[in-house]
mmCIF file of C-alpha atoms in Angstrom:
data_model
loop_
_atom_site.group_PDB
_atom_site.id
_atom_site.type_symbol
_atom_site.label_atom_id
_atom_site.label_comp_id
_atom_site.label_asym_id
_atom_site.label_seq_id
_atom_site.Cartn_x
_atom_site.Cartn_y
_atom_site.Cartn_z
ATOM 1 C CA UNK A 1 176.404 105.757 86.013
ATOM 2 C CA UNK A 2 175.619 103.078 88.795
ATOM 3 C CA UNK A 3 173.197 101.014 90.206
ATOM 4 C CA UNK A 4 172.802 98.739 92.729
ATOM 5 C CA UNK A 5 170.854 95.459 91.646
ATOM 6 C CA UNK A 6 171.346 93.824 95.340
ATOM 7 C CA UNK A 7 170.115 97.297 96.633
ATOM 8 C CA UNK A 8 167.140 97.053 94.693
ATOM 9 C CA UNK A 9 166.216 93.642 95.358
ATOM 10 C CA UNK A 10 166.098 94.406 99.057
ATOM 11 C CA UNK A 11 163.669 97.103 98.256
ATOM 12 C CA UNK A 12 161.649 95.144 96.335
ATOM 13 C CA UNK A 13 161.839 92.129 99.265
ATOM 14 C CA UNK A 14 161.238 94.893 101.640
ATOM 15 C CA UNK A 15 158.520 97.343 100.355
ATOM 16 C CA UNK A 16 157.477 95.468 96.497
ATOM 17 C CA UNK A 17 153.590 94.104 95.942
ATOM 18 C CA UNK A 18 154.302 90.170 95.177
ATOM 19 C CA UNK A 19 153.354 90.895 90.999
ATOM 20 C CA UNK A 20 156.290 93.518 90.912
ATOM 21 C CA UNK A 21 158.765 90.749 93.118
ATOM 22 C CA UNK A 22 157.867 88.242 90.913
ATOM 23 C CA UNK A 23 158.497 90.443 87.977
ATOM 24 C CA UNK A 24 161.632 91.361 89.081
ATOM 25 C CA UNK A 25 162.743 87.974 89.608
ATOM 26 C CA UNK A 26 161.640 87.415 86.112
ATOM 27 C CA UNK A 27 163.339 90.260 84.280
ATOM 28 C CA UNK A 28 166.318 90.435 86.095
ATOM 29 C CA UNK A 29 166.327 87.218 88.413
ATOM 30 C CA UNK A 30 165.872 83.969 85.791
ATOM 31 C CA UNK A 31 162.654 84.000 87.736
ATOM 32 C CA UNK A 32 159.801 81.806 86.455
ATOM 33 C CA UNK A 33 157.322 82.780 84.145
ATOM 34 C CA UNK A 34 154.280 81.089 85.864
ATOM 35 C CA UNK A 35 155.003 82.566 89.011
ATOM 36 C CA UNK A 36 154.465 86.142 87.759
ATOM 37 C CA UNK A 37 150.876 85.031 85.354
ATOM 38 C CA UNK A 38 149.774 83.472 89.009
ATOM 39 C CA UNK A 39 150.568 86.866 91.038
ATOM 40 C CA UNK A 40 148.546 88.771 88.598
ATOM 41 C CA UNK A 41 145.879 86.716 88.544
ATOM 42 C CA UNK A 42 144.774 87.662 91.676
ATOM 43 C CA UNK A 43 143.441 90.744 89.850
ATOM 44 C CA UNK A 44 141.387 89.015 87.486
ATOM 45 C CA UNK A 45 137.329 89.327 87.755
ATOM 46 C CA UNK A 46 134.692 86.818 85.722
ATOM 47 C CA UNK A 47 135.002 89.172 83.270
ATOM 48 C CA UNK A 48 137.735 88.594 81.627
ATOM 49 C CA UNK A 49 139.190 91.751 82.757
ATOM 50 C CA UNK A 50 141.497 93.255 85.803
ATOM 51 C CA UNK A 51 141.090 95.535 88.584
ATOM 52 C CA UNK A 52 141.667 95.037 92.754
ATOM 53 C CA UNK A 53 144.018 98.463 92.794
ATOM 54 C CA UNK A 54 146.237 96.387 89.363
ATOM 55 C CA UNK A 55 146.326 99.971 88.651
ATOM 56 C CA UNK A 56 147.577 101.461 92.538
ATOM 57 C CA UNK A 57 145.670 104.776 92.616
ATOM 58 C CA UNK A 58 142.520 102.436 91.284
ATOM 59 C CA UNK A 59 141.679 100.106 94.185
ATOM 60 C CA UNK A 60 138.301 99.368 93.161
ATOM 61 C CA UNK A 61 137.744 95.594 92.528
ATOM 62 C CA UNK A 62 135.976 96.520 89.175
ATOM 63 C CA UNK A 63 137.577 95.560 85.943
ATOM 64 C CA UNK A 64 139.217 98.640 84.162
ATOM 65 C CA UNK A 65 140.917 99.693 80.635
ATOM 66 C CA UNK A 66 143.885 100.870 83.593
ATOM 67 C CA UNK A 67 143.704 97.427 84.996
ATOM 68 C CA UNK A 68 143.988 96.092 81.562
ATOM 69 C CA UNK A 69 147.249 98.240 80.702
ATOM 70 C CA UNK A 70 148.945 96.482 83.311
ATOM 71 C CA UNK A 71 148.077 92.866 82.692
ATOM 72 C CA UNK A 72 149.035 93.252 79.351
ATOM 73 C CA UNK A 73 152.180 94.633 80.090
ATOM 74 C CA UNK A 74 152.745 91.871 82.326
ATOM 75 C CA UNK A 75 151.953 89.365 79.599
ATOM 76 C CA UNK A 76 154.220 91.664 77.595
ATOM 77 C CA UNK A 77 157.105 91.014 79.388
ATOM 78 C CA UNK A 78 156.349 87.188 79.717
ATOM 79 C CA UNK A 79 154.973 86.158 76.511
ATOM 80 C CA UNK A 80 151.633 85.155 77.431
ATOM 81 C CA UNK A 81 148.895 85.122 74.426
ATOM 82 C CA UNK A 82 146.542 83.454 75.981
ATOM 83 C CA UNK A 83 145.351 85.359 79.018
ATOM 84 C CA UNK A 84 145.878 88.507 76.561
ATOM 85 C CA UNK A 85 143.108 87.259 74.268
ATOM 86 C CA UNK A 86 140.688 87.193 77.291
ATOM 87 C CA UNK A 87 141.851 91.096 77.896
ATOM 88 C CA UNK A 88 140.854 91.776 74.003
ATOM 89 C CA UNK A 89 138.268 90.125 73.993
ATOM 90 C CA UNK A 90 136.879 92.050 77.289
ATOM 91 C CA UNK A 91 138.243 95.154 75.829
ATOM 92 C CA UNK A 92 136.242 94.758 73.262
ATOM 93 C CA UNK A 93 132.862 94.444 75.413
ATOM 94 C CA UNK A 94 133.196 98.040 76.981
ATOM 95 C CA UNK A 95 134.753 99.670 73.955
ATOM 96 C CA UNK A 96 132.135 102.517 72.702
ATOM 97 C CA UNK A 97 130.794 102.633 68.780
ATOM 98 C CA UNK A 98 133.815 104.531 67.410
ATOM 99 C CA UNK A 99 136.463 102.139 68.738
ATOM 100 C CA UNK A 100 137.606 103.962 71.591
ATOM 101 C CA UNK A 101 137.488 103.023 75.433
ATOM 102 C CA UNK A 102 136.135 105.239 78.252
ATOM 103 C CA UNK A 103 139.326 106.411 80.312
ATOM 104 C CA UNK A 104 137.323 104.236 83.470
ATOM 105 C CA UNK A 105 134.355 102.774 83.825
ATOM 106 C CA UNK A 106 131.731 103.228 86.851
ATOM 107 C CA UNK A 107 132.967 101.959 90.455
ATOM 108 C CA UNK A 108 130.561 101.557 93.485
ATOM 109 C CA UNK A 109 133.708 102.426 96.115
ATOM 110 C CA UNK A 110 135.756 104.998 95.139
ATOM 111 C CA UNK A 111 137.886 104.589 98.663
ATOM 112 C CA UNK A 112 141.644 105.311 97.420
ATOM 113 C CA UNK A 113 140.537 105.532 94.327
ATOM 114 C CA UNK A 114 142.181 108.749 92.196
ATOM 115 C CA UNK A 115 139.576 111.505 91.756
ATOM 116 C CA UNK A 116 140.495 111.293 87.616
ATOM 117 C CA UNK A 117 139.337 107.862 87.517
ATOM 118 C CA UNK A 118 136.222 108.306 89.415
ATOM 119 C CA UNK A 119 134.964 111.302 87.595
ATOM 120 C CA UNK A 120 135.689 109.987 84.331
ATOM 121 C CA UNK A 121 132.870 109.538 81.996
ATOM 122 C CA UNK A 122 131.990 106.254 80.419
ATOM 123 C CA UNK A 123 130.151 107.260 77.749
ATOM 124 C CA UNK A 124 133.397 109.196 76.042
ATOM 125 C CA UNK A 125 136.122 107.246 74.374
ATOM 126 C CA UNK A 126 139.266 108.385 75.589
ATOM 127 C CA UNK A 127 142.723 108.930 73.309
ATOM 128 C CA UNK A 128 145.053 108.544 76.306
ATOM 129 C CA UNK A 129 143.243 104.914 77.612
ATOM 130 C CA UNK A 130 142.886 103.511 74.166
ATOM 131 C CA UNK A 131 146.489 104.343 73.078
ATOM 132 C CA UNK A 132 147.765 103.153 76.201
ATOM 133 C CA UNK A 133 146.024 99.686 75.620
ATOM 134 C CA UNK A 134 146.764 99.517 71.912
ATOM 135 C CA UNK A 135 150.075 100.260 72.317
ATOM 136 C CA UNK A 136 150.634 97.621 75.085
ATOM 137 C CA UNK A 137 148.287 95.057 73.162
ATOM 138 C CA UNK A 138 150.348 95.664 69.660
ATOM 139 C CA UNK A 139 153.468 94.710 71.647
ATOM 140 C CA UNK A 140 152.075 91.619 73.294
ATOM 141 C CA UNK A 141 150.382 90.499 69.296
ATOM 142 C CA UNK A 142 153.468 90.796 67.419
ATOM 143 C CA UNK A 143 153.854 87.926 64.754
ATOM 144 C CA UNK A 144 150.406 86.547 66.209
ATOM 145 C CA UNK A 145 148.360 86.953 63.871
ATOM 146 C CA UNK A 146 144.465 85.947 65.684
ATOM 147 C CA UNK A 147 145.881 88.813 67.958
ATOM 148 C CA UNK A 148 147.023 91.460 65.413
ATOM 149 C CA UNK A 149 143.740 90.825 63.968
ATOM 150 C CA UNK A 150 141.361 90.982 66.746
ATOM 151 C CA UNK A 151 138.649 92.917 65.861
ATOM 152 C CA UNK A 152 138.594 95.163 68.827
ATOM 153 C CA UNK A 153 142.577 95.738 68.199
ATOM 154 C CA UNK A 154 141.985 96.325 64.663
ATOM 155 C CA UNK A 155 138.806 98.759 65.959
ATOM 156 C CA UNK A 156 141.309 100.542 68.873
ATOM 157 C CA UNK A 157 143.943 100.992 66.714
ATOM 158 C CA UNK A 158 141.775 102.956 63.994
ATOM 159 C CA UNK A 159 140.207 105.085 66.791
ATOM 160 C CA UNK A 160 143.786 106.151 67.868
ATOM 161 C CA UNK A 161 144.761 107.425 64.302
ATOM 162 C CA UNK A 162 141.796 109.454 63.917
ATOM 163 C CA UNK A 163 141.925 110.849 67.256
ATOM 164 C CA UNK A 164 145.597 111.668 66.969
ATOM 165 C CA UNK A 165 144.996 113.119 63.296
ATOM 166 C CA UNK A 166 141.837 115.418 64.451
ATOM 167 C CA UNK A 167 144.389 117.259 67.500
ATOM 168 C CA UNK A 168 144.813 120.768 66.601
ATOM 169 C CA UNK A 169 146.485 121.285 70.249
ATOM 170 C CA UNK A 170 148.495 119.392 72.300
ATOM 171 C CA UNK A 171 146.666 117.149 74.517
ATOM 172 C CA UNK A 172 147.212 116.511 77.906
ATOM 173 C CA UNK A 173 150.997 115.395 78.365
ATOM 174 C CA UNK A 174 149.796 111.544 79.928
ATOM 175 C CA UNK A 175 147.567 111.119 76.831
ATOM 176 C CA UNK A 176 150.945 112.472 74.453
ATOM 177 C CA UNK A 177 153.223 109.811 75.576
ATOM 178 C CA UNK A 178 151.011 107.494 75.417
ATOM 179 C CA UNK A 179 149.717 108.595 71.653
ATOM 180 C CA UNK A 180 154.067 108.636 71.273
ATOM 181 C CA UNK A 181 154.143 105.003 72.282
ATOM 182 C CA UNK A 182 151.345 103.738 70.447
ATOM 183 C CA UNK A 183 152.786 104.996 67.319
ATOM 184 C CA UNK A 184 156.187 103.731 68.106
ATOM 185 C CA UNK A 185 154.603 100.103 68.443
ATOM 186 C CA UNK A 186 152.959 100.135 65.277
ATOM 187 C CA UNK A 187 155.439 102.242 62.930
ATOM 188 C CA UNK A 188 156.458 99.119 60.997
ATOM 189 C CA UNK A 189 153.091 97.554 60.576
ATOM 190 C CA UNK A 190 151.293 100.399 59.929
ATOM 191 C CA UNK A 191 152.051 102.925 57.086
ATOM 192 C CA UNK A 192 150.135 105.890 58.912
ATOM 193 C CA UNK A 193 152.143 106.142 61.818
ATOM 194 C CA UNK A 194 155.110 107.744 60.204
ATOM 195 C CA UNK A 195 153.146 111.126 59.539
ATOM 196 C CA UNK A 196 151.067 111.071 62.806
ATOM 197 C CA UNK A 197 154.323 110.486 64.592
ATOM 198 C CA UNK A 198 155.904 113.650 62.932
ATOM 199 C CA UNK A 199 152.598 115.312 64.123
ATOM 200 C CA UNK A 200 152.921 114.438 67.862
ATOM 201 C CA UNK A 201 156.784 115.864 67.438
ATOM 202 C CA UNK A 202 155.225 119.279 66.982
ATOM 203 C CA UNK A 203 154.327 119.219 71.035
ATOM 204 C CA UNK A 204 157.240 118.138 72.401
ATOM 205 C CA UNK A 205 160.172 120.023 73.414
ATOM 206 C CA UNK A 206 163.851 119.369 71.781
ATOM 207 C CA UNK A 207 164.272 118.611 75.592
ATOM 208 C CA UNK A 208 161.955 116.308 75.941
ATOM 209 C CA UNK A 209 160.478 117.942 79.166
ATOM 210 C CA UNK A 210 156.650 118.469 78.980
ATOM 211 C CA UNK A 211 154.837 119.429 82.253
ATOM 212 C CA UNK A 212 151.578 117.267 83.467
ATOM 213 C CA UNK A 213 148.670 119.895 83.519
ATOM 214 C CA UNK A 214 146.554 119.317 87.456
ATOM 215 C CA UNK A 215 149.668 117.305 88.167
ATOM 216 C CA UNK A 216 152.032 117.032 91.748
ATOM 217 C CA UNK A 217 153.598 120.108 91.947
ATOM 218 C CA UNK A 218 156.715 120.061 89.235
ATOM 219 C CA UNK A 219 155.144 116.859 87.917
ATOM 220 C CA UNK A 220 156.765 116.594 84.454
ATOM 221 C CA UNK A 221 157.253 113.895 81.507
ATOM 222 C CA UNK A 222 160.743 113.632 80.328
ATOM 223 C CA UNK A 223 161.971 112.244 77.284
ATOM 224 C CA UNK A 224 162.142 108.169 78.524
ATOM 225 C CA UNK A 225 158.879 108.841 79.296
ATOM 226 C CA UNK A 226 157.817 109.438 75.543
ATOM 227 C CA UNK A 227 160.815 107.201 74.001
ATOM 228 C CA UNK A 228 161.922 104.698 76.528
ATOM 229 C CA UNK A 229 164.012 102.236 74.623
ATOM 230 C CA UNK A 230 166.639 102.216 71.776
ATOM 231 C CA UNK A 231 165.642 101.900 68.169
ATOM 232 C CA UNK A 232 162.119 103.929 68.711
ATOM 233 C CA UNK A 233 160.853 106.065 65.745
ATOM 234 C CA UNK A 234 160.388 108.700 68.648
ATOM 235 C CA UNK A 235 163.916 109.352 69.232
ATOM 236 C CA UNK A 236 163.989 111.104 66.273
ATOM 237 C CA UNK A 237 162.115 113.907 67.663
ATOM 238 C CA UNK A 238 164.755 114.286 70.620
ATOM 239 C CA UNK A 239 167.331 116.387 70.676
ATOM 240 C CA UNK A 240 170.875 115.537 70.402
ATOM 241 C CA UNK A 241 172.128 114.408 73.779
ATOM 242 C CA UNK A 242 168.622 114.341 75.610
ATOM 243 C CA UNK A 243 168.139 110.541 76.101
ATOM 244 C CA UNK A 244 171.900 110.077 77.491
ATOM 245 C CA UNK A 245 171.056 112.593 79.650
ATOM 246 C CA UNK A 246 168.006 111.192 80.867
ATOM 247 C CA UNK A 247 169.557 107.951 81.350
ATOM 248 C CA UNK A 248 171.963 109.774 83.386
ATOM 249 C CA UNK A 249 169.091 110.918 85.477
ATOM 250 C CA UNK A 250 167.071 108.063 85.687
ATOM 251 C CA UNK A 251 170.069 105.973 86.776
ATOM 252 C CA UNK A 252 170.898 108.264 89.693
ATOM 253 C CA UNK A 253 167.398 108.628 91.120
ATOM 254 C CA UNK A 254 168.043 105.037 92.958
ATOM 255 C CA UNK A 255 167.565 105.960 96.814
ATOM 256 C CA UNK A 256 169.807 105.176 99.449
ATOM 257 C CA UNK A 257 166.672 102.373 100.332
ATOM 258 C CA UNK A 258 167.577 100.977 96.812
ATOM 259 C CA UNK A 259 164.541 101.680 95.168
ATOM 260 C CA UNK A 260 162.872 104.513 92.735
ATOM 261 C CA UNK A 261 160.609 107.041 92.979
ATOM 262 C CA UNK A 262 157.637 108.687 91.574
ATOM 263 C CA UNK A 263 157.289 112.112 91.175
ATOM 264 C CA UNK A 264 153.353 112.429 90.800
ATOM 265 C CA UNK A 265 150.412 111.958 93.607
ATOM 266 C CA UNK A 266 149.383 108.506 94.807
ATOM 267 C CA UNK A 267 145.816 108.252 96.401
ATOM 268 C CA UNK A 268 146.405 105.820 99.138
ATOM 269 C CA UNK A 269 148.779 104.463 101.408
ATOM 270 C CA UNK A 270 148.976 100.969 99.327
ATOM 271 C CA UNK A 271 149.329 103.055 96.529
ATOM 272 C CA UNK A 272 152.744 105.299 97.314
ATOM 273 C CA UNK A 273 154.517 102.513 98.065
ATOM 274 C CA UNK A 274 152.832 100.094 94.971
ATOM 275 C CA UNK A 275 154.276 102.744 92.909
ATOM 276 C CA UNK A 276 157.618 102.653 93.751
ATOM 277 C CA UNK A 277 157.819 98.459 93.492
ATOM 278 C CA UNK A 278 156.625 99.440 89.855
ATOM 279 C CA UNK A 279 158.841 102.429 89.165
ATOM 280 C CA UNK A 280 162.023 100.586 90.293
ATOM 281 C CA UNK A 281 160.930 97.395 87.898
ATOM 282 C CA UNK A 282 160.661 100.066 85.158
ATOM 283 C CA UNK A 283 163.767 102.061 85.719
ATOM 284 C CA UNK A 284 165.713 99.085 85.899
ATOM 285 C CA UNK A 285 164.449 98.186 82.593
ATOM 286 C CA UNK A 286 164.603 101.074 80.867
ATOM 287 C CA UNK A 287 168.088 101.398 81.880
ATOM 288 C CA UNK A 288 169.225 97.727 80.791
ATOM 289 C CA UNK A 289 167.392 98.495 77.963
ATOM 290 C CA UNK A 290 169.665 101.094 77.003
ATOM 291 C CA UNK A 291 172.863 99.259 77.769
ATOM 292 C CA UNK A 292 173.494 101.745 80.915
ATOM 293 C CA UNK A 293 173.500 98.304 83.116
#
């Protein structure tokens, strides 16, 4: 397995949204810190919270729990608590009685906005929104404790056990991996996510390959999707041989323009191409991650 770093910087330098340059530069680069919490600041509102298309298929300027999954991820990657206590604490303000968030909240323009997030409703707590910023938020609170105990973490994170214990069926394959990661973040610290984990196992394939209901045609999750990095809980629930193979895979979708692809629908121009800046950061990684580079 190959891949070409210089190739993919050109893409980024080429096609990449300045957040996903400057987070390659970080990760991969020695690139500085600062320069990627300025980039993605340009998506913060008054709030306290992010939106401006943070998420691509989301370009509404309103601040949203998707908008909020990516600045903590950011601040994941970079080690910045402070900015991340002004997402909790914003979190917090839109989060509904029984701990949950709404998958989006209300925007005025939906212009390149994703159907999904436009037509969500904000009076529901969601499983696959709440996991997906618990998860992320666990990750960027680790041995802090003000974080770890932030009341709307401590509130999210109880919302996403009962959810995930009250699933008879499998919910929708985004909302799985997401539940997946959540659980994998918080399997040490939390006693219950051993058994839920086991749970989620029940839906997913020795293969690893779970299709996306409404999604692009042949849109499916594969196993890095639910178990990205070595050392996860969730591997467990892989067959033997799957995650070498999707390494394998992952490593040889680099295009001949040096960049990745993504294999569902984007919603705009801005966003097809925001996408890929964001896939390639990921896939590259994922795959250092795993020692393939």
């Amino acid at each position: 397995m190959t891949v070409d770093l210089g190739a993919a910087a050109s893409f980024m330098a080429t096609h990449g949204r300045v957040l996903d340059r400057r987070r390659f530069e970080f990760l991969f680069g020695g690139g500085d810190a600062g320069a990627v919490l300025a980039a993605v600041d340009g998506y913060r509102n008054s709030d306290g919270g992010y939106g401006w298309g943070l998420e691509p298929d989301l370009r509404a300027p309103e601040s949203q729990p998707g908008g909020a999954l990516h600045a903590l991820e950011v601040f994941a990657e970079v080690g910045d608590r402070g900015r991340a206590l002004g997402v909790f604490d914003w979190l917090g303000r839109v989060s509904l009685s029984d701990g949950g968030v709404p998958f989006a909240l209300p925007v005025a323009d939906s212009a390149g906005c994703a159907p999904f997030w436009v037509d969500a409703d904000p009076l529901s707590s969601s499983l696959q929104s709440t996991a997906f910023v618990a998860g992320v938020a666990h990750r960027v609170a680790a041995g802090d404790a003000r974080l770890a105990g932030h009341p709307w973490l401590v509130a999210a994170t109880r919302y996403c056990f009962d959810a995930i214990a009250a699933l008879d069926d499998a919910p929708h394959a985004i909302a799985l991996a997401f539940a997946v990661r959540f659980l994998d973040t918080v399997h040490d610290t939390h006693v219950e996510a051993a058994s839920l984990l086991t749970k989620l196992g029940q839906f997913i394939p020795a293969d690893g390959l779970v299709g996306v209901a409404g999604g692009a045609d042949g849109e499916t999750l594969r196993p890095l999707d639910f178990s990205p990095f070595p050392g996860q809980a969730s591997r467990q629930l892989l067959g033997d041989g799957v995650v070498d193979a999707d390494l394998e895979r992952l490593a040889s979708g680099q295009h001949d323009d040096g960049g990745w692809r993504v294999d569902f629908d984007s919603y705009s121009p801005a966003a097809a191409i925001e996408w890929r800046g964001y896939e390639t950061v990921r896939a590259i990684d994922v795959l250092r991650a795993n020692k393939v580079i």
